[in-house]
Amino acid sequence: MGSQGRSGPPANGGPGEVEGGEARKLQEGRVTRGKRRKGKGKGKASAGQGGRGSGAEGKPGPQTVKEAAGPGAEAGARAGPREEAEGGGSVEDGARGIKGDKGSAGTGKEAQGKEYGKKEEWRVRARRREGARPGRAQGRGGQAWADIAGTGAAMAAAAGEEEEEAARESAARPAAGPALWRLPEELLLLICSYLDMRALGRLAQVCRWLRRFTSCDLLWRRIARASLNSGFTRLGTDLMTSVPVKERVKVSQNWRLGRCREGILLKWRCSQMPWMQLEDDSLYISQANFILAYQFRPDGASLNRRPLGVFAGHDEDVCHFVLANSHIVSAGGDGKIGIHKIHSTFTVKYSAHEQEVNCVDCKGGIIVSGSRDRTAKVWPLASGRLGQCLHTIQTEDRVWSIAISPLLSSFVTGTACCGHFSPLRIWDLNSGQLMTHLGSDFPPGAGVLDVMYESPFTLLSCGYDTYVRYWDLRTSVRKCVMEWEEPHDSTLYCLQTDGNHLLATGSSYYGVVRLWDRRQRACLHAFPLTSTPLSSPVYCLRLTTKHLYAALSYNLHVLDFQNP
């Protein structure tokens, strides 16, 4: 019997209509598979030989298939190339399958579900293969790759929306919880401002919203001002607005507990008396008669080995230098003062004193220098007046240290204390006249090796008498407000402060660096940086909120408090 008689009229009275819409769809799919198998057979069957066998022996002609399948055959013929790989049975197989389905509509539905599941599984696998080989997908058809790309973009967009929604949920105030959380944020800030650091840390562990809320700088500002080296001055000025206050308080606990990691930034072969300055991400240090500029790496605990610049000009060692107005003002053992522009090759040096210049300072376009020749001099920084001395002051003693007041009205000198007068004296910057003495009970030889202004009315000093003294000009010039004694009676070569509670000093033996809390008398921590054979003074100290740098005879050391 031919395939045409077996499959029935093309559009009337087919078994698909008898059994319902599902059976008709199943018929159309199987007829379509028969047509696909026809294209892969050993040969094409003619229209007159249409239907004695099945498969490759005798397949119905195109017209017969079209009539048997009805409109669904055309839709199946337009299917994509992906479905061609699935070839099924012939038209006769499809007709026999339809007759077998007459007994039960439920059996047809089950078969349809299985068939549909196989198709979907094959499509997913095909898309994965095509996604891994986009070039082949484009070769077979651009539409397949476009569908995959469109699906990926939609999935990425959906994922982005989910992330944004999660972020909004985490930042939003929790809907349920104690009535305290439903108060206005201003009141919550006021209530939380009475909590200490430990309580704020525990509160941040409750939920995401409270973690965000307790990270507010306003809550941590009070705690930071009471902490060591947190970037706040005594007057409450924030010197590091770009760093969250909470993070600075965390690092401050390492300063308080003395937790740090020691390292060596630079080494040199022969003994030096180095001096250094910090500016942004650069370090300037003197070695012999040169000043070298290095750039810090991002961690702040290491340097780029190649210097950014080398500044020369002195015939002997550089004793001291400062950074001011994009200039380096240096004092040398050859009795000269050098002026170097940082970002150019401009260098000027001129004779300033008869002996070595031990110290120099520069503020507001004015340079002051102190020398071993028992004089202090005032110089202008203006380019047209370099080398013109404005005032020469007879100190009657060797000058070891000097500093200009922030008000630019006076300067202080620290001398060797070999006479019958105080080693700390304040001079008028405009006239060069003596304004006042500081202290009255210095023993002979209690020379002042380092002095610095902390504010227009307060200053710190240290030296041979093993004391650090804090002076307040508003209370008394005869007696210091506070003093701290070096426990081992060592000479104090240098000091540095954070402008608030922390004080750091460098001793003359074993490279000992000491940290002090100015609210206490005793030393907080001591860090010996050298051993007995290489005992060296600490010639210079500099600190940031995360690191402390100490210059010794043979090495430049760093104490890293951020990553102890």
XYZ file of C-alpha atoms in Angstrom, residues 108-312:
205
model
C 0.368 10.858 23.192
C 0.834 13.628 25.721
C 3.500 11.628 27.540
C 5.336 10.921 24.304
C 5.119 14.561 23.341
C 6.591 15.643 26.682
C 9.519 13.237 26.355
C 10.161 14.336 22.795
C 10.040 18.004 23.757
C 12.431 17.409 26.670
C 14.938 15.719 24.350
C 14.770 18.618 21.931
C 15.366 21.198 24.651
C 18.304 19.241 26.056
C 19.855 18.994 22.614
C 19.376 22.743 22.038
C 21.115 23.624 25.321
C 24.079 21.406 24.456
C 24.253 22.857 20.963
C 24.265 26.413 22.327
C 27.087 25.578 24.694
C 29.141 24.128 21.857
C 28.426 27.114 19.634
C 29.272 29.523 22.488
C 32.660 27.871 22.912
C 33.308 28.157 19.139
C 31.870 31.490 17.992
C 33.651 31.326 14.653
C 31.871 28.083 13.663
C 28.570 29.460 14.873
C 28.948 32.438 12.581
C 29.878 30.100 9.741
C 26.683 28.082 10.167
C 24.522 31.129 10.630
C 24.824 34.555 12.268
C 21.422 34.177 13.849
C 22.577 31.395 16.186
C 25.425 33.513 17.599
C 23.157 36.538 17.867
C 20.679 34.516 19.919
C 23.423 33.337 22.269
C 24.907 36.836 22.632
C 21.495 38.295 23.293
C 20.810 35.679 25.959
C 24.207 36.387 27.654
C 23.579 40.128 27.650
C 20.158 39.631 29.173
C 21.609 37.378 31.872
C 24.356 39.937 32.658
C 21.798 42.725 32.885
C 19.646 40.644 35.212
C 22.664 39.861 37.415
C 23.556 43.567 37.592
C 20.017 44.437 38.630
C 20.131 41.766 41.328
C 23.427 43.150 42.679
C 22.044 46.688 42.766
C 18.949 45.450 44.538
C 21.099 43.606 47.092
C 23.183 46.737 47.670
C 20.037 48.789 48.204
C 18.699 46.206 50.622
C 21.978 46.151 52.578
C 22.078 49.955 52.791
C 18.415 50.235 53.725
C 17.423 50.353 57.344
C 16.075 46.997 58.605
C 12.281 46.871 58.604
C 12.089 44.810 61.783
C 14.022 45.240 64.978
C 14.105 47.317 68.150
C 12.314 50.647 68.163
C 15.708 52.304 68.606
C 16.563 51.739 64.938
C 13.437 53.581 63.828
C 14.673 56.829 65.344
C 15.984 59.612 63.069
C 19.620 59.258 62.147
C 20.520 62.481 63.983
C 19.314 61.006 67.270
C 21.066 57.719 66.587
C 24.310 59.597 65.954
C 23.913 61.408 69.253
C 23.246 58.163 71.142
C 26.104 56.260 69.495
C 28.526 59.119 70.098
C 28.628 58.072 73.771
C 29.870 54.567 72.895
C 33.515 53.605 73.103
C 35.530 51.923 70.396
C 34.760 48.361 71.515
C 31.009 48.985 71.709
C 30.952 50.532 68.229
C 32.816 47.534 66.849
C 30.298 45.103 68.332
C 27.378 47.186 67.115
C 28.749 46.991 63.576
C 28.399 43.181 63.716
C 24.611 43.246 64.146
C 23.589 43.866 60.524
C 24.795 45.464 57.322
C 22.898 48.680 57.874
C 24.440 49.171 61.316
C 27.865 48.392 59.929
C 27.452 51.175 57.405
C 25.974 53.498 60.007
C 28.742 52.943 62.567
C 31.431 53.636 59.949
C 30.449 57.309 59.894
C 33.422 59.612 60.529
C 31.405 61.676 63.013
C 31.185 58.737 65.421
C 34.919 58.030 65.307
C 36.211 61.602 65.377
C 35.989 61.887 69.170
C 37.764 58.545 69.601
C 40.426 59.500 67.062
C 41.240 62.758 68.815
C 41.966 60.790 71.973
C 44.094 58.210 70.123
C 47.785 58.249 69.250
C 48.850 59.463 65.822
C 45.412 59.360 64.214
C 45.918 62.432 62.012
C 44.262 64.986 64.317
C 46.077 67.902 65.902
C 45.556 69.093 69.443
C 43.120 71.726 68.168
C 41.067 69.119 66.283
C 42.325 69.824 62.751
C 42.102 66.759 60.500
C 45.350 66.402 58.545
C 44.249 63.344 56.518
C 40.705 63.900 55.298
C 41.091 61.356 52.477
C 41.473 58.386 54.869
C 38.395 57.122 56.817
C 38.675 57.945 60.508
C 37.739 54.409 61.516
C 40.714 52.965 59.616
C 43.072 55.418 61.290
C 41.779 54.454 64.719
C 42.537 50.800 63.924
C 46.154 51.632 63.072
C 46.365 53.873 66.138
C 45.901 50.830 68.375
C 49.131 49.390 66.970
C 50.978 52.558 67.998
C 49.513 52.310 71.486
C 50.414 48.616 71.854
C 53.790 48.878 70.119
C 52.920 46.377 67.367
C 55.035 47.022 64.283
C 57.255 45.368 61.698
C 60.843 46.579 61.381
C 62.619 46.953 58.056
C 65.585 48.651 56.426
C 64.988 51.002 53.504
C 68.555 52.091 52.672
C 72.108 51.142 53.569
C 75.395 52.924 53.028
C 78.953 51.723 53.457
C 80.580 54.503 55.448
C 79.307 56.210 58.584
C 77.042 59.195 57.960
C 75.142 61.810 59.926
C 72.027 61.835 57.740
C 69.092 64.218 57.866
C 65.779 63.628 56.104
C 62.436 65.202 55.198
C 59.132 63.801 53.913
C 56.887 65.378 51.296
C 53.818 63.577 49.901
C 55.079 60.227 48.547
C 58.762 61.259 48.442
C 61.635 61.004 50.907
C 64.663 63.323 50.861
C 67.795 62.224 52.721
C 71.308 63.603 52.932
C 74.322 61.377 52.326
C 77.735 63.042 52.587
C 77.582 66.210 50.443
C 74.526 65.090 48.427
C 70.771 65.156 48.974
C 68.897 62.289 47.321
C 65.173 62.106 46.604
C 63.404 58.730 46.602
C 59.825 57.778 45.857
C 57.855 55.527 48.176
C 56.120 52.467 46.855
C 52.366 52.228 47.521
C 52.839 50.321 50.788
C 54.943 53.142 52.271
C 57.355 50.599 53.765
C 59.734 50.403 50.794
C 61.420 52.713 48.295
C 62.132 52.637 44.599
C 65.839 51.919 44.452
C 66.616 54.479 41.792
C 66.484 58.041 43.211
C 64.247 60.636 41.606
C 66.902 63.315 41.878
C 70.321 64.118 43.280
C 71.097 67.593 44.605
C 74.742 68.573 45.042
